[in-house]
CSV table of C-alpha atoms in Angstrom, one decimal:
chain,number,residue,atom,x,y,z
A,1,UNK,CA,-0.8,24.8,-60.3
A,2,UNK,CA,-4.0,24.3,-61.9
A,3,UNK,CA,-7.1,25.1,-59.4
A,4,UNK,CA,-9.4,27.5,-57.3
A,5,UNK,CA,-8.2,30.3,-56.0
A,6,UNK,CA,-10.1,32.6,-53.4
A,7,UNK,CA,-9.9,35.9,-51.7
A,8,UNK,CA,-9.3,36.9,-48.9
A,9,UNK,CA,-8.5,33.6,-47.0
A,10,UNK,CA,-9.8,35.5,-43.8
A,11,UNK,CA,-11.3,38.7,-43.1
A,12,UNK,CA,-13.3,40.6,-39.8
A,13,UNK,CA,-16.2,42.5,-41.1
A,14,UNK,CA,-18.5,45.3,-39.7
A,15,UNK,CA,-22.1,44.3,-39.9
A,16,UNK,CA,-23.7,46.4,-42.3
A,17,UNK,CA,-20.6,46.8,-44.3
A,18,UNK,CA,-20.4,45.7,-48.4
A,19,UNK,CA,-17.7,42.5,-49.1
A,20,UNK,CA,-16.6,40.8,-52.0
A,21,UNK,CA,-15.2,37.1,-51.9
A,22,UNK,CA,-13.3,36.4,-54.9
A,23,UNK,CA,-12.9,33.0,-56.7
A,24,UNK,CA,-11.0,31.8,-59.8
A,25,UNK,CA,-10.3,29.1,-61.2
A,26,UNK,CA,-7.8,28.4,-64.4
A,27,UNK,CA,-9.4,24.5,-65.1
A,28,UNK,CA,-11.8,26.0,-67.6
A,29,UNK,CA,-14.6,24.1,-66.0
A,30,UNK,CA,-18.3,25.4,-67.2
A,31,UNK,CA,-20.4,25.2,-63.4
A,32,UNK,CA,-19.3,27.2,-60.3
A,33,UNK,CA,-20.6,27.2,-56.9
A,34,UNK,CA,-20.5,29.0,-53.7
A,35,UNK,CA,-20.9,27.3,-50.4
A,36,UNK,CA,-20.6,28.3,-46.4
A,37,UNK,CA,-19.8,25.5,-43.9
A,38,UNK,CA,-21.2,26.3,-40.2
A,39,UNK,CA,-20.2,23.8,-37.4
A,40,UNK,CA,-22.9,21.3,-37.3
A,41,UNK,CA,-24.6,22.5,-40.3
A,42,UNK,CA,-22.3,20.8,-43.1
A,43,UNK,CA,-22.0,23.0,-46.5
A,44,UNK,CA,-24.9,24.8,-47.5
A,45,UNK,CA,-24.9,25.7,-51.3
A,46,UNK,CA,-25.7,29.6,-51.8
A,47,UNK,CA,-25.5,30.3,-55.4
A,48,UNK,CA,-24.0,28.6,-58.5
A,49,UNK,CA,-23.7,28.8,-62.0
A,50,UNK,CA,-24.2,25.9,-65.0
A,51,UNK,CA,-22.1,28.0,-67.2
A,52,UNK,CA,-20.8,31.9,-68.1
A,53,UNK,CA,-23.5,34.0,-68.1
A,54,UNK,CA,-26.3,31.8,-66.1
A,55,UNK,CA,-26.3,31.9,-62.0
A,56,UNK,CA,-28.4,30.0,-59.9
A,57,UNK,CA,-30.2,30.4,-56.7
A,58,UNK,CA,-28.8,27.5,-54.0
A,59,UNK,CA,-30.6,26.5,-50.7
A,60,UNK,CA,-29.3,29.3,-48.9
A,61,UNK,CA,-29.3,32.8,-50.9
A,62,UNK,CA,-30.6,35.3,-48.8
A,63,UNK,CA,-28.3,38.3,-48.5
A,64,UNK,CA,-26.0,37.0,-51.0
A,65,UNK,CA,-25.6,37.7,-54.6
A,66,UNK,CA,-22.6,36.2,-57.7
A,67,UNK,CA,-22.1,37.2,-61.0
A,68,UNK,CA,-20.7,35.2,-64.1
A,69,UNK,CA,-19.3,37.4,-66.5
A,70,UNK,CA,-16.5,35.0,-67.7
A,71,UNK,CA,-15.9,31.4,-67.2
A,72,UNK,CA,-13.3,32.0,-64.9
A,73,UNK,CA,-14.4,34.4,-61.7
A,74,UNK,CA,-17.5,34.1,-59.6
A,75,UNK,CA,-17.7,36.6,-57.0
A,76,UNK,CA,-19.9,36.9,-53.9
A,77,UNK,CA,-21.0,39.9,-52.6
A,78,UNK,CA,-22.4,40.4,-49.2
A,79,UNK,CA,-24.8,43.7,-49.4
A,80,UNK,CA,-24.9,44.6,-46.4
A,81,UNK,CA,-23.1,42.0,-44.1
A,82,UNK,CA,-25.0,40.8,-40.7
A,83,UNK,CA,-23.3,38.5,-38.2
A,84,UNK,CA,-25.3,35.4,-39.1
A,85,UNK,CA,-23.4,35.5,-42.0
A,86,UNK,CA,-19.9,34.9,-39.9
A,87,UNK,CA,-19.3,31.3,-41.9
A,88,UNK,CA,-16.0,29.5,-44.0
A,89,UNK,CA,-16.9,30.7,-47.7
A,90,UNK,CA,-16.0,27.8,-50.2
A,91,UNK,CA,-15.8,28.3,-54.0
A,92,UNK,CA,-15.8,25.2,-56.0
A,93,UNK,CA,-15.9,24.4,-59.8
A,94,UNK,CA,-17.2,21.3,-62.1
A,95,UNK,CA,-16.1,20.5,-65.3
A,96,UNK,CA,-20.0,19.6,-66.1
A,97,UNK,CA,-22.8,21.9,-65.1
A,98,UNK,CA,-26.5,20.3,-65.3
A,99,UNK,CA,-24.7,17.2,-65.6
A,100,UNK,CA,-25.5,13.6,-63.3
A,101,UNK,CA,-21.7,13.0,-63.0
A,102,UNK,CA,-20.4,16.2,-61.2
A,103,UNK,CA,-17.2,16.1,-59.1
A,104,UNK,CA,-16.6,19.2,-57.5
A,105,UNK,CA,-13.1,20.3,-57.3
A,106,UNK,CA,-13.1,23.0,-54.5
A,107,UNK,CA,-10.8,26.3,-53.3
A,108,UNK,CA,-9.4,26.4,-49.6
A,109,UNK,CA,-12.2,28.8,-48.4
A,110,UNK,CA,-12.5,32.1,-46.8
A,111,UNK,CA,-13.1,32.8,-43.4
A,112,UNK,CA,-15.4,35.6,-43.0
A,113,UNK,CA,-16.7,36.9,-39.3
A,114,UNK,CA,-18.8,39.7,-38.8
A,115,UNK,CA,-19.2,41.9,-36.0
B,1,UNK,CA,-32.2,20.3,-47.1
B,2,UNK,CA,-29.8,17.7,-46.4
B,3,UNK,CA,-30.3,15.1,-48.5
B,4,UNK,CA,-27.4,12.7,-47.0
B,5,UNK,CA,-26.7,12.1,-43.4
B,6,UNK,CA,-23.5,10.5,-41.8
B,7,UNK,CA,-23.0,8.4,-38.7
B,8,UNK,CA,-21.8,8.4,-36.5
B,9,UNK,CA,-21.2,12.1,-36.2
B,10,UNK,CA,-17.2,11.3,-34.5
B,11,UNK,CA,-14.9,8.3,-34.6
B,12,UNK,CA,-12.0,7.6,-33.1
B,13,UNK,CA,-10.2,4.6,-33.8
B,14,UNK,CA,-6.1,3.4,-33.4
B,15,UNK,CA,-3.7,3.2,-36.1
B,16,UNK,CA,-3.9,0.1,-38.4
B,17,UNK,CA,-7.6,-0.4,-37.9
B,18,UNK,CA,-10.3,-0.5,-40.2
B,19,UNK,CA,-12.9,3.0,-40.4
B,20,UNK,CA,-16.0,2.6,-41.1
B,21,UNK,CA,-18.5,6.0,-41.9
B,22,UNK,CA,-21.6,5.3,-42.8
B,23,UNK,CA,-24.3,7.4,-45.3
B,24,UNK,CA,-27.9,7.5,-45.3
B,25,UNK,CA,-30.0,10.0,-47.7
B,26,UNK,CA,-33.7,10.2,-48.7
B,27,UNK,CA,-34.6,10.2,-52.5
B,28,UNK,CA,-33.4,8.5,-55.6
B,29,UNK,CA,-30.0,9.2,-56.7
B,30,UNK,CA,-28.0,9.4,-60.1
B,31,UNK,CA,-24.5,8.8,-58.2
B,32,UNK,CA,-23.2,8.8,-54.5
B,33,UNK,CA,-19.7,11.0,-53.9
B,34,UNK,CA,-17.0,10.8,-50.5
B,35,UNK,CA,-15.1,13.9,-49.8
B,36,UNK,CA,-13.0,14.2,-47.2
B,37,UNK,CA,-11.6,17.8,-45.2
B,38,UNK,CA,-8.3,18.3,-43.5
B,39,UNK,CA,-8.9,20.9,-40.7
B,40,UNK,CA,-8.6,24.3,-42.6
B,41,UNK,CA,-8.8,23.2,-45.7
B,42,UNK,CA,-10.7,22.8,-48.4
B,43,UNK,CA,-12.9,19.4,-49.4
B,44,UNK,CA,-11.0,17.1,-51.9
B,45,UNK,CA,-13.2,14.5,-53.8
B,46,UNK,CA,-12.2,10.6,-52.9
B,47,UNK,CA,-14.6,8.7,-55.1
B,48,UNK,CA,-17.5,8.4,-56.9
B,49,UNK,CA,-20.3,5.4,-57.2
B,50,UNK,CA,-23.1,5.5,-59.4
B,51,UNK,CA,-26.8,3.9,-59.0
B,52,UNK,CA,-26.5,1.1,-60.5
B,53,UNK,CA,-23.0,0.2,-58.8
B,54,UNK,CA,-22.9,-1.8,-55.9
B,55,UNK,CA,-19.1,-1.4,-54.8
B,56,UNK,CA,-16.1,0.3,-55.3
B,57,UNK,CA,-12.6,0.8,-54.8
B,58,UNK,CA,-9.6,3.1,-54.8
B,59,UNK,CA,-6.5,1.8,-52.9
B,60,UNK,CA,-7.3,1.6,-49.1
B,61,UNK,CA,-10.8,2.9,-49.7
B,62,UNK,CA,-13.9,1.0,-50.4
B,63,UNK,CA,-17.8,2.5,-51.1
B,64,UNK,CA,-20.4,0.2,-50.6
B,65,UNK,CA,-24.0,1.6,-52.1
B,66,UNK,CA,-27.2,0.2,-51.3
B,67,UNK,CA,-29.7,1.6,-53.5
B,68,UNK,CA,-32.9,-0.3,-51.9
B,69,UNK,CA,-32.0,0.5,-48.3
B,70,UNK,CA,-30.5,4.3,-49.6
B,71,UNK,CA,-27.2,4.2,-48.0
B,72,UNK,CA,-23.8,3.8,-48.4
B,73,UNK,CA,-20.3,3.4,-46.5
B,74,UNK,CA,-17.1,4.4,-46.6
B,75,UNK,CA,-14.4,1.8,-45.4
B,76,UNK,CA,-11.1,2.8,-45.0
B,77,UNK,CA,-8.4,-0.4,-44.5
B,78,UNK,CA,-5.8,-0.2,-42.2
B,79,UNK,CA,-6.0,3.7,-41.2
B,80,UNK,CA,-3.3,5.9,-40.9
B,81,UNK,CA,-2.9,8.7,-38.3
B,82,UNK,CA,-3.1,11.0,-42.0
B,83,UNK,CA,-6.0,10.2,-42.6
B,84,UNK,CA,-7.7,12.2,-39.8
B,85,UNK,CA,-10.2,14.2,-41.6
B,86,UNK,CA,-13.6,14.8,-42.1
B,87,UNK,CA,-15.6,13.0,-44.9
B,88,UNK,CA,-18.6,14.1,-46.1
B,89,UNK,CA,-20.8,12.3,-48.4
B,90,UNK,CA,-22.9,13.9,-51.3
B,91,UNK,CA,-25.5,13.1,-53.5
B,92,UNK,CA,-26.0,13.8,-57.1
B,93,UNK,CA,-30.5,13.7,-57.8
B,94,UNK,CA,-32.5,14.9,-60.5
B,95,UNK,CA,-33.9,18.2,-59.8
B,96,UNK,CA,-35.9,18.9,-62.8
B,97,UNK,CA,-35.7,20.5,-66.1
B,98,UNK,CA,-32.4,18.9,-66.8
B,99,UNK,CA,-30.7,19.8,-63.7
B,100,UNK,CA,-28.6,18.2,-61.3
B,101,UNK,CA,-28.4,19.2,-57.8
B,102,UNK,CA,-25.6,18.3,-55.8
B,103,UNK,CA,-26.2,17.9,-51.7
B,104,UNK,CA,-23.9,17.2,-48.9
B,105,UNK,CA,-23.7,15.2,-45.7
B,106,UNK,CA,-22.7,17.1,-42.7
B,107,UNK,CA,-19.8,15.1,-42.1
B,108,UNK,CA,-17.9,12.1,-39.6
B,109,UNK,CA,-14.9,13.5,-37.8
B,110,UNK,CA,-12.4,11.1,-38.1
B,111,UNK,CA,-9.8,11.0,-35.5
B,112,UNK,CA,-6.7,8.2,-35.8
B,113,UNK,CA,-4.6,7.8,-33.0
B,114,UNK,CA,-0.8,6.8,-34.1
């Protein structure tokens, strides 16, 4: 079934601790993003990228960074995880990057608290 | 920054009547989108009205857009109790050299009582 995938789909980390959230997707679309959804915040976007090769900075960046190395997988690494960062992690994909007439088609999120 | 803003924040309505969500953002937009999120789960896109649209439909849904006034609603006709969800809205704007930026609402909880 053609969509986002993500990993893990939860996970309890110690603060100060290094964590990868994996995304792929197997639409071939050119943009990726990252969000995190906090109760009463809405989705915040973190990082994306237009295409492979190019990332972004979003509205919330800070302590987070992605890579692009093929148009499938976008990873996000947490350096050094702090407990503000205990959020649901969406990946999400467009088939148009810079583009007016984005629809985002997005994974089912990652839970990620840290202690 | 948010750029759209739902209201009301919670509704809860009976089976078989109409919802109404409502969207209010702050610049100039290229296109307006509804979303909507089942508890746990990712969002899934609904529909998409551009600037120079007025209305638009898709089965039981219908998007108003009121470009002079910047907002927009979501109507959903005769509800079901599956259709409790959250729906977000998000706007598409101009950013600058070339680029797009996509911002979302932070959402109406929609609860349907069967």
């Amino acid at each position: 079934i053609a969509g986002i995938t993500q990993a893990p789909t939860s996970q309890i980390l110690a603060a100060g601790r290094r964590m990868t959230l994996r995304c792929t997707q197997d639409m071939r679309h050119n943009a990726m993003y990252w969000y995190r959804q906090d109760l009463g915040l809405g989705l915040r976007l973190i990082h994306y990228s237009n295409t492979a090769g190019t990332t972004g900075k979003g509205e919330v960046p800070d302590g987070y960074s992605v890579s692009r190395a093929n148009t499938d997988d976008f990873p996000l690494t947490l350096a050094s995880a702090v407990p503000s960062q205990t959020s649901v992690y969406f990946c999400a994909s467009s088939e148009a990057g810079a583009s007016g007439a984005n629809v985002l088609t997005f994974g089912a999120g990652s839970r990620l608290t840290v202690l | 920054s948010q750029q759209g803003e739902e209201d009301p924040q919670a509704l809860s309505i009976q089976e078989g009547e109409n919802a109404t969500m409502n969207c209010s953002y702050k610049t100039s937009i290229n296109n307006l989108q509804w979303y909507r999120q089942n508890s746990g789960r990712g969002l899934v896109h609904l529909i998409l009205i551009r600037s120079n649209e007025r209305e638009k439909h898709s089965g039981r849904l219908r998007v108003t857009l009121d470009t002079s006034k910047k907002s927009s609603s979501l109507l959903i006709t005769a509800s079901r109790a599956a259709d409790t969800a959250s729906y977000f809205c998000a706007t598409i704007a101009y950013s600058g050299a070339g680029s797009y930026q996509l911002t979302f609402g932070k959402g109406t909880k929609l609860s349907v009582i069967p």
